[in-house]
Short mmCIF file of C-alpha atoms and ligand atoms in Angstrom, two decimals:
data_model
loop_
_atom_site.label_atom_id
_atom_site.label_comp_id
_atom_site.label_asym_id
_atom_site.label_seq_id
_atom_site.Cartn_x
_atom_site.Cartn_y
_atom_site.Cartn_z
CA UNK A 791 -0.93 11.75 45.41
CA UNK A 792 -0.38 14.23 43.05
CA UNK A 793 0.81 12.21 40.52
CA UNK A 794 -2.77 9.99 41.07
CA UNK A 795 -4.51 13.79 40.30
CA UNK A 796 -2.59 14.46 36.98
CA UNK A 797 -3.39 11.10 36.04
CA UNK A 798 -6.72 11.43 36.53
CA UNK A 799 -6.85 15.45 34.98
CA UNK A 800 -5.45 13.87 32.35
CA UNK A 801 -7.95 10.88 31.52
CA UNK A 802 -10.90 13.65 31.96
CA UNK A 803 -8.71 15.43 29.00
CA UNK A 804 -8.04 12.25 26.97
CA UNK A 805 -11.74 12.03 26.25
CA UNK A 806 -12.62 11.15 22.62
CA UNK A 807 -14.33 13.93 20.07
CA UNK A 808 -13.33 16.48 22.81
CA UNK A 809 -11.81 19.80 20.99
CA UNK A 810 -8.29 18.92 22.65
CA UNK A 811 -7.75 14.90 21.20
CA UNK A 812 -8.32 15.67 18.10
CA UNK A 813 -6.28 12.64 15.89
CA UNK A 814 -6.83 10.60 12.58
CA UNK A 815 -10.43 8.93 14.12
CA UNK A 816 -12.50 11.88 15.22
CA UNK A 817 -14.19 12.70 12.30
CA UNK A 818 -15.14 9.09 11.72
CA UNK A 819 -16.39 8.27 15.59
CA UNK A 820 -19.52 10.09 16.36
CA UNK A 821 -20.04 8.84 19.91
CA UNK A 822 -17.82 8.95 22.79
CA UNK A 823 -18.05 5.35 23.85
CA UNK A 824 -17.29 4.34 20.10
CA UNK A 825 -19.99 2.68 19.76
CA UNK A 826 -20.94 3.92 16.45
CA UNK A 827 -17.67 2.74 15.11
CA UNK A 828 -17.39 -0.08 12.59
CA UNK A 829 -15.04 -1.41 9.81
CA UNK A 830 -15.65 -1.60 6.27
CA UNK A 831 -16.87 -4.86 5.46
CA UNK A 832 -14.82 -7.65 4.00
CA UNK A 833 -14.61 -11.62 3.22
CA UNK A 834 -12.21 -14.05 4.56
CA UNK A 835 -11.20 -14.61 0.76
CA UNK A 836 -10.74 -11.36 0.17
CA UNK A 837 -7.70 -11.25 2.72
CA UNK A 838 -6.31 -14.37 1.54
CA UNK A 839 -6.52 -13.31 -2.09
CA UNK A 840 -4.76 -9.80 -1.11
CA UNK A 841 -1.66 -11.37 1.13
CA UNK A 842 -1.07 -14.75 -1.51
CA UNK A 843 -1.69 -12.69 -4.73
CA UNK A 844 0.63 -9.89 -3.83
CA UNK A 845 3.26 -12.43 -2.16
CA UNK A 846 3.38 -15.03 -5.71
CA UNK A 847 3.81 -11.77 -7.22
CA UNK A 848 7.02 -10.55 -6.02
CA UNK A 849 8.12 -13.95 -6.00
CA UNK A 850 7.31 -14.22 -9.59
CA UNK A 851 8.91 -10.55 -10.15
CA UNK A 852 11.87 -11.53 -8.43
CA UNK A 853 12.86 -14.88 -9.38
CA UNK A 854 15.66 -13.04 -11.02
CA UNK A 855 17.24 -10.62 -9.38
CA UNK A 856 19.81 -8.08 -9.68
CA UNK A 857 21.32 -8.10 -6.01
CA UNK A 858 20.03 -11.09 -2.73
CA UNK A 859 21.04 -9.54 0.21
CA UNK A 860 20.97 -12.50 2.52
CA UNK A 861 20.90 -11.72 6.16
CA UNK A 862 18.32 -8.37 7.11
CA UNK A 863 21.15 -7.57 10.28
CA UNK A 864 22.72 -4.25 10.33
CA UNK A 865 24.84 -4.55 8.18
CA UNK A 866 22.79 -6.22 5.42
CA UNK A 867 19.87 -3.60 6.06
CA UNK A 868 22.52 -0.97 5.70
CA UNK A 869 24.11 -2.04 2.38
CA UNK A 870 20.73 -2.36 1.44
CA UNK A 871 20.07 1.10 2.03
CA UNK A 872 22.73 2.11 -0.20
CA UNK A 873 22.68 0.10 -3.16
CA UNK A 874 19.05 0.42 -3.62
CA UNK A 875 18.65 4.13 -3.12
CA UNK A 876 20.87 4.76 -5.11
CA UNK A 877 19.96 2.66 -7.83
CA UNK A 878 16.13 2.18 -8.53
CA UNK A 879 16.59 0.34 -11.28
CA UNK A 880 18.06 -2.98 -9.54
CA UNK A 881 15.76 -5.34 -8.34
CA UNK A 882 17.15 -6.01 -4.77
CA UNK A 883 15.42 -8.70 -2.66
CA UNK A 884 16.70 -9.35 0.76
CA UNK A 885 16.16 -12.87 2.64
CA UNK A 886 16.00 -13.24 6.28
CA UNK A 887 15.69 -16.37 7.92
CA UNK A 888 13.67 -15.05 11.23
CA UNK A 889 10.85 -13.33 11.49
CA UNK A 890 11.84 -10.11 12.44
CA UNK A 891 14.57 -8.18 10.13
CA UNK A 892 17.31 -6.79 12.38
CA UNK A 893 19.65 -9.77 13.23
CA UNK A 894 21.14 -8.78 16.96
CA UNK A 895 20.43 -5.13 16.51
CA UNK A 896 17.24 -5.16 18.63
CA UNK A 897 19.46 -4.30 21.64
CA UNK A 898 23.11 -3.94 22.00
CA UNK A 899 25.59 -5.95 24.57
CA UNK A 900 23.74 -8.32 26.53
CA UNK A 901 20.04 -7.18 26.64
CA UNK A 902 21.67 -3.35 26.95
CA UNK A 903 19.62 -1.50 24.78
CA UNK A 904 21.88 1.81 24.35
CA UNK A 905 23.86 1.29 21.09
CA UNK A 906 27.36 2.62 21.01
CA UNK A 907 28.47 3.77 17.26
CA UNK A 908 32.12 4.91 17.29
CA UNK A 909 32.72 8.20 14.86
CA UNK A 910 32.40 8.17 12.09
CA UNK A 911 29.87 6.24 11.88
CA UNK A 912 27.91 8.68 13.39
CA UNK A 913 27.42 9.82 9.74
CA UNK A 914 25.00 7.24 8.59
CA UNK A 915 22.79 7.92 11.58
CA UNK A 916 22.90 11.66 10.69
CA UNK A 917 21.64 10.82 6.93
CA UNK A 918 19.14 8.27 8.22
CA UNK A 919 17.66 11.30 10.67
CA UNK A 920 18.52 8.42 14.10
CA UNK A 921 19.01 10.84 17.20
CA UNK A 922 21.78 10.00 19.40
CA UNK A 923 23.72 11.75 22.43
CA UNK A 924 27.10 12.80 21.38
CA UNK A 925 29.37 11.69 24.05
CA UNK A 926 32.88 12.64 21.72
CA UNK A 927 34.94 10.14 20.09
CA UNK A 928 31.70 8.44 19.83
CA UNK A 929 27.72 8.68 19.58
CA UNK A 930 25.09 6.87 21.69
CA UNK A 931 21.46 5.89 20.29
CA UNK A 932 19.11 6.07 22.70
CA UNK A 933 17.65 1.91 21.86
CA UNK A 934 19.63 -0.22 19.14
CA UNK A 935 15.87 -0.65 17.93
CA UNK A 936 15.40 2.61 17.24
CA UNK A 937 18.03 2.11 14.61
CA UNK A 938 17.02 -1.17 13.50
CA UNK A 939 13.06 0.32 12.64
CA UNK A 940 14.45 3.20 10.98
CA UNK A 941 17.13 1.64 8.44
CA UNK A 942 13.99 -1.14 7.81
CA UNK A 943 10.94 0.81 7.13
CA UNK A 944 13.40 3.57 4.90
CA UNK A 945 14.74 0.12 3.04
CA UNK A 946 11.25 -1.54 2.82
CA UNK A 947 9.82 1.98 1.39
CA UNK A 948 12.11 2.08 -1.71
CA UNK A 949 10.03 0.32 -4.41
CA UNK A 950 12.91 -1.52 -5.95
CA UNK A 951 13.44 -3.90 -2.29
CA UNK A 952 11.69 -7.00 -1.93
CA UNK A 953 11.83 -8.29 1.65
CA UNK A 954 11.19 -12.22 2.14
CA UNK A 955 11.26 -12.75 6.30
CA UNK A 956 11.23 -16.08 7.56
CA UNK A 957 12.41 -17.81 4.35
CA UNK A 958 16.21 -18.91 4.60
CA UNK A 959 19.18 -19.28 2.25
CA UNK A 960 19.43 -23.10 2.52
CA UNK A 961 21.86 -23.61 -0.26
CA UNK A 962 23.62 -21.19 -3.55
CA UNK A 963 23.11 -21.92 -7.20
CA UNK A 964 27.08 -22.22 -9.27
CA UNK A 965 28.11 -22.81 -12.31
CA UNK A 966 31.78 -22.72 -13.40
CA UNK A 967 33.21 -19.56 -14.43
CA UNK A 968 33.54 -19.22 -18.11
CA UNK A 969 36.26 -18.27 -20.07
CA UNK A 970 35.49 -14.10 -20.25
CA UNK A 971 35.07 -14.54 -15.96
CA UNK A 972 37.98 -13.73 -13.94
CA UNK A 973 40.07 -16.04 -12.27
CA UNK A 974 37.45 -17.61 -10.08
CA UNK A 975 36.65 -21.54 -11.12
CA UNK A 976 32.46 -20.70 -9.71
CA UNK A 977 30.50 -18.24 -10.12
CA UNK A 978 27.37 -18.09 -7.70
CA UNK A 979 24.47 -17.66 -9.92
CA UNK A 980 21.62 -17.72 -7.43
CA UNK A 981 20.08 -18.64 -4.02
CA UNK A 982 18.38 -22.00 -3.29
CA UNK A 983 15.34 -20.73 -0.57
CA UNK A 984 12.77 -22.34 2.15
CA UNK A 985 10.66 -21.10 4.36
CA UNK A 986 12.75 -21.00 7.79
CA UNK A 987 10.46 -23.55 9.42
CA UNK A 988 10.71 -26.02 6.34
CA UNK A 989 14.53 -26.03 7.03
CA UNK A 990 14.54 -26.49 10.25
CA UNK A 991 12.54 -29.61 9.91
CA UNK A 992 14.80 -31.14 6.75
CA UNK A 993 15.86 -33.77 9.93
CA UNK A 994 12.39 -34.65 10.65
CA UNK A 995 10.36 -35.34 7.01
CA UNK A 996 11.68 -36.77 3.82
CA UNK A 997 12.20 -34.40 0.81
CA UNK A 998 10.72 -31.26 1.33
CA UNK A 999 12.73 -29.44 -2.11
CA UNK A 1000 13.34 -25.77 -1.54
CA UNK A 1001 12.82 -22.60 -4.51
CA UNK A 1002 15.30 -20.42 -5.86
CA UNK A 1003 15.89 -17.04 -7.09
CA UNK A 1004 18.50 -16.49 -9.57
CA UNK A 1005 21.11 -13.83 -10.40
CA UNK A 1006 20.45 -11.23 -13.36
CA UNK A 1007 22.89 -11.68 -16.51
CA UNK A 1008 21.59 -14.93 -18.35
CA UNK A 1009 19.92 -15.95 -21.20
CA UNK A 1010 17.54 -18.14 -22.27
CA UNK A 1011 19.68 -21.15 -22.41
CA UNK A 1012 21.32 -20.81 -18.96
CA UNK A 1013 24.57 -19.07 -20.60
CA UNK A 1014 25.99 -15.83 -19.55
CA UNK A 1015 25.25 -12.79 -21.39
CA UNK A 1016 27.67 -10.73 -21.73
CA UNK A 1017 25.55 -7.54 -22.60
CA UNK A 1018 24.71 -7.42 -19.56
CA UNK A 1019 25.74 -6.65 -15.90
CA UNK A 1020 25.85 -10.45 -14.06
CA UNK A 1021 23.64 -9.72 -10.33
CA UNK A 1022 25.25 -10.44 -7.73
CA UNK A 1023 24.94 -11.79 -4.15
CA UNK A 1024 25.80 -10.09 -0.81
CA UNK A 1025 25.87 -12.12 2.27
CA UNK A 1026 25.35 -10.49 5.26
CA UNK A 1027 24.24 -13.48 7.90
CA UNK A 1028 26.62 -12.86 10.77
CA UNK A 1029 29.02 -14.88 13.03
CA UNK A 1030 28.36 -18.32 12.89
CA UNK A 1031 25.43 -19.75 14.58
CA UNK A 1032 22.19 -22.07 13.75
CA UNK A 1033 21.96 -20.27 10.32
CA UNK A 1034 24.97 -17.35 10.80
CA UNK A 1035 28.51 -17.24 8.51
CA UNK A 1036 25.90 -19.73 5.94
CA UNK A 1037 27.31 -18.54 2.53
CA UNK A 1038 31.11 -18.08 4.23
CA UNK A 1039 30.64 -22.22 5.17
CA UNK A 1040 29.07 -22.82 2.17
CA UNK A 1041 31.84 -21.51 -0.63
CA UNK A 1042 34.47 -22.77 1.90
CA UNK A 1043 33.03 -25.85 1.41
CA UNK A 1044 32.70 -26.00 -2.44
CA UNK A 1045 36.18 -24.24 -3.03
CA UNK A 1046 38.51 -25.01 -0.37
CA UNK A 1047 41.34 -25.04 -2.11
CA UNK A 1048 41.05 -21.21 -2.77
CA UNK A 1049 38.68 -20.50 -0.09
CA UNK A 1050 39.35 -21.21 3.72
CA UNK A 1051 36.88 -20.72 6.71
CA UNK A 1052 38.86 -19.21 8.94
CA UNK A 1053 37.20 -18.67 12.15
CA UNK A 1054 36.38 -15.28 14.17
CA UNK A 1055 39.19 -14.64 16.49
CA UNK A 1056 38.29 -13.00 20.08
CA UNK A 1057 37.25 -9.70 20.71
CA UNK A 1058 39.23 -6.63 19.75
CA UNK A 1059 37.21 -3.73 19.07
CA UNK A 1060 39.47 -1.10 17.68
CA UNK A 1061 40.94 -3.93 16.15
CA UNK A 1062 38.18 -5.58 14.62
CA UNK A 1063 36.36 -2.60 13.43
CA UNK A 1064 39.04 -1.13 11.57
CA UNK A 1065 39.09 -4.68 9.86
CA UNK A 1066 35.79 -5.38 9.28
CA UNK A 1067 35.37 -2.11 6.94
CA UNK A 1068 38.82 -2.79 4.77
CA UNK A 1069 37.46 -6.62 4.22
CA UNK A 1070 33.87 -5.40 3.18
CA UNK A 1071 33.16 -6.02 -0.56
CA UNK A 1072 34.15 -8.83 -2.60
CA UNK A 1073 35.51 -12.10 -1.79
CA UNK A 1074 38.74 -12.32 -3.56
CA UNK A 1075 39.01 -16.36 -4.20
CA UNK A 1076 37.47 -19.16 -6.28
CA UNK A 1077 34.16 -18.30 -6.28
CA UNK A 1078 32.90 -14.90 -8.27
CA UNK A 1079 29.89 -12.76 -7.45
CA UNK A 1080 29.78 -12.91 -3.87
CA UNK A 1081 30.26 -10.09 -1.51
CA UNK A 1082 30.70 -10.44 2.15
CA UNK A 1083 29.45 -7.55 4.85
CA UNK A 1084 29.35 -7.53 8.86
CA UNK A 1085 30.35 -10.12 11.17
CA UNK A 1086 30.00 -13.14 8.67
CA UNK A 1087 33.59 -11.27 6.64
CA UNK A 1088 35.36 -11.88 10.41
CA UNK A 1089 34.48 -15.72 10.02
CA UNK A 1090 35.78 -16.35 6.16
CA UNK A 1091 38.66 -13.69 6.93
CA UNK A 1092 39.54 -15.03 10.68
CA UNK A 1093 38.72 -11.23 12.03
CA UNK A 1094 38.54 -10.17 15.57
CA UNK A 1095 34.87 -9.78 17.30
CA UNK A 1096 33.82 -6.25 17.99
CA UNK A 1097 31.45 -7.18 20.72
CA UNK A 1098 28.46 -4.17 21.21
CA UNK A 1099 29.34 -1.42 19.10
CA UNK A 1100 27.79 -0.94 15.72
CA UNK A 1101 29.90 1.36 13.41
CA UNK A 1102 31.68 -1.57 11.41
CA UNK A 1103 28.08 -2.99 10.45
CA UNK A 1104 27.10 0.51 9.02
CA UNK A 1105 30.62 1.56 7.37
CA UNK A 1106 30.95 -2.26 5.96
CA UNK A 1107 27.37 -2.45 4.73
CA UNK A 1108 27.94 1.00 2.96
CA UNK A 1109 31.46 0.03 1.44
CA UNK A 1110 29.85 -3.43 0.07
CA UNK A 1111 27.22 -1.63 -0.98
CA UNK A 1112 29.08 0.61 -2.89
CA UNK A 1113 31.33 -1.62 -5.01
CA UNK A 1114 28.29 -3.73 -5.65
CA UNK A 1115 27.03 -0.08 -7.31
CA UNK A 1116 30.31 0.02 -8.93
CA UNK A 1117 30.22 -3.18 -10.37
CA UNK A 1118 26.67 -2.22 -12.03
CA UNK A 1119 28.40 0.94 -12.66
CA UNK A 1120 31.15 -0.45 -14.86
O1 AHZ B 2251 18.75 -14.35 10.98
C1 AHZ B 2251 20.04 -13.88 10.62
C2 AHZ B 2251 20.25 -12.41 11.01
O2 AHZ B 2251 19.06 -11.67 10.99
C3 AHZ B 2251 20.22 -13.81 9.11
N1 AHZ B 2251 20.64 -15.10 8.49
C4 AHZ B 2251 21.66 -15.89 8.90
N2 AHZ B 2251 21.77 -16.96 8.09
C5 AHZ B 2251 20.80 -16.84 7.14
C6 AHZ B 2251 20.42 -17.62 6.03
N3 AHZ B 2251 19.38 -17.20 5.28
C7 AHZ B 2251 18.74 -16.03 5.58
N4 AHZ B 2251 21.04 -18.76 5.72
C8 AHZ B 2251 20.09 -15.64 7.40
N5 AHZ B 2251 19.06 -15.25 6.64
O3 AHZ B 2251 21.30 -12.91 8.94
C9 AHZ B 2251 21.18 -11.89 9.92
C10 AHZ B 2251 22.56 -11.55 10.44
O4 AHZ B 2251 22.44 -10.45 11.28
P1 AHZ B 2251 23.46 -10.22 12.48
O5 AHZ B 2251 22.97 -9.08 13.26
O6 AHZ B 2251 23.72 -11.51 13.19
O7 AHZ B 2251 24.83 -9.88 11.66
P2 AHZ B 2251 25.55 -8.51 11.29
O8 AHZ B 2251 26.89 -8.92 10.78
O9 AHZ B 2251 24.70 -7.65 10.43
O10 AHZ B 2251 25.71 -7.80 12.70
C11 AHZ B 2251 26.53 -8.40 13.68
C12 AHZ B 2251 26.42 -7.58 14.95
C13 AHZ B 2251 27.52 -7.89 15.90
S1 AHZ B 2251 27.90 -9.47 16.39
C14 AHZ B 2251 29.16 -8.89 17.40
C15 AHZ B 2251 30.00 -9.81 18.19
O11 AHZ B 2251 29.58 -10.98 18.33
O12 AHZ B 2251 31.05 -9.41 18.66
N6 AHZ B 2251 29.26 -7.57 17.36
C16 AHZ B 2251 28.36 -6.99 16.54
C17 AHZ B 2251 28.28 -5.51 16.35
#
């Protein structure tokens, strides 16, 4: 009963233009039933000029790019954080095969949504201004999506990101290493893209030939130039699944004799997430200019699962991210 009176004290209060609901539309609605409100006009071709225009855009701005972040999970969005905060003058684009960026990090075991980060970890949450209960050895966010919205709208404010959703990673561009390269025999030199839907119907129409984006450090003529810093990619896509572990399968497949897909082994999670950080970075084998981040590193490396908590996504996506800002650094 009483609760059915404060609801209803409360909707009296809630009225619009009244002195106490003041918010961004009062000054703008002159009524209280709204009905003097209206939007600025506009034509249908204006809205399809403003989405395609700006969208061919960055995809003409970024068919050459310094780092391709593919995989948007946590631990892509968090070496994304680092690598292009700190360096504004990379062109970082990040592709993400589903809609939504945030991989499995829209809850946390099961459909739990508290997300367990084990300290310190904790740290990351503290710089990225997350809340979270501190229960000790470790720290609990209240909803795994309040993590996943924060790290994505900080990344997607820092001019230098590009974010392509629903567009996947179908396939990466090589050439051999040349003689000034390390010991590698490839070198990845780009990412051959479709639109998610367009690659999951490859079974079902005849040719349907994908786009690329390409890796900074070449000239004209398709040879390296050594003047300047080669881009790299970082593959963040997870444990294997309909698109997951993709660029892990992929250089297994075009190097195997240096590069073996080893499998995730079963859950461990002090194991595992002690692991998962000192693999992060580079793939040492055949194949130069890849890094490896997050669950995908426990396929290529045969790593123990971590099951539902999150630290060794942050801490992994930060060390990658950091010798990717090394290797620019150099
Ligand atoms: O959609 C995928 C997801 O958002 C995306 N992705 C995969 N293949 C792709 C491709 N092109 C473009 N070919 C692709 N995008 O990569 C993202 C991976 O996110 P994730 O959350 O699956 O991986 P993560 O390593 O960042 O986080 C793993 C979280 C897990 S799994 C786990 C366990 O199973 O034990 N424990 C934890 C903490």
């Amino acid at each position: 009963m009483s609760l059915t009176k404060t609801v209803l004290n409360n909707s009296s209060v809630l009225k619009v233009n009244t002195a106490n609901t003041r918010h961004c539309l009062t000054d703008v609605v002159k009524t209280e039933d709204w009905s003097d409100f209206h939007f600025t006009k506009i034509t249908e071709s204006t809205v399809s000029r403003a989405m395609t225009s700006r969208y061919f855009k960055d995809v003409y701005d970024y068919a050459i790019a310094d780092v391709i972040i593919v995989g948007a999970g946590s631990s892509g969005l968090s070496a994304a954080y680092v690598i292009a905060k700190a360096r504004p003058d990379l062109k970082v684009v990040i592709i993400e095969s589903s809609l939504a960026p945030g991989g499995g990090c829209w809850v946390s075991g099961m459909l739990y949504s508290a997300q367990v980060v084990r300290k310190p970890a904790h740290l990351f949450l503290d710089e990225l201004e997350v809340p979270y209960e501190d229960e000790g050895d470790y720290v609990v966010v209240k909803h795994a999506a309040l993590f996943t919205s924060t790290i994505t709208s900080k990344v997607l404010s820092l001019p230098n990101v590009k974010f392509f959703n629903a567009v996947t990673v179908e396939d990466l561009v090589t050439k051999p290493c040349e003689e000034n390269d390390k010991n590698s025999k490839l070198t990845v030199s780009g990412v051959v893209i479709n639109w998610t839907l367009v690659t999951m119907a490859h079974d079902t129409q005849s040719c349907m030939d994908p786009n690329v984006i390409e890796l900074s450090g070449y000239n004209e003529d398709g040879t390296r130039d050594y003047s300047k810093k080669h881009g790299v990619i970082l593959s963040a896509t997870g444990h294997d699944g309909p698109f997951g572990a993709f660029c892990a399968k992929r250089i297994a497949a075009l190097e195997p004799e240096t590069t073996e897909f080893k499998s995730m082994k079963g859950l461990d999670m002090n194991k595992s997430e002690d692991e998962v950080v000192k693999h992060a970075g580079s793939h040492k084998g055949g194949v130069d200019s890849i890094f490896f981040c997050g669950m995908e590193e426990a396929e290529i490396y045969g790593l123990s699962r971590m099951g539902p908590t999150f630290g060794a996504m942050f801490v992994s996506g930060i060390k990658a991210g950091e010798e990717i800002l090394k290797h620019f650094a150099k």
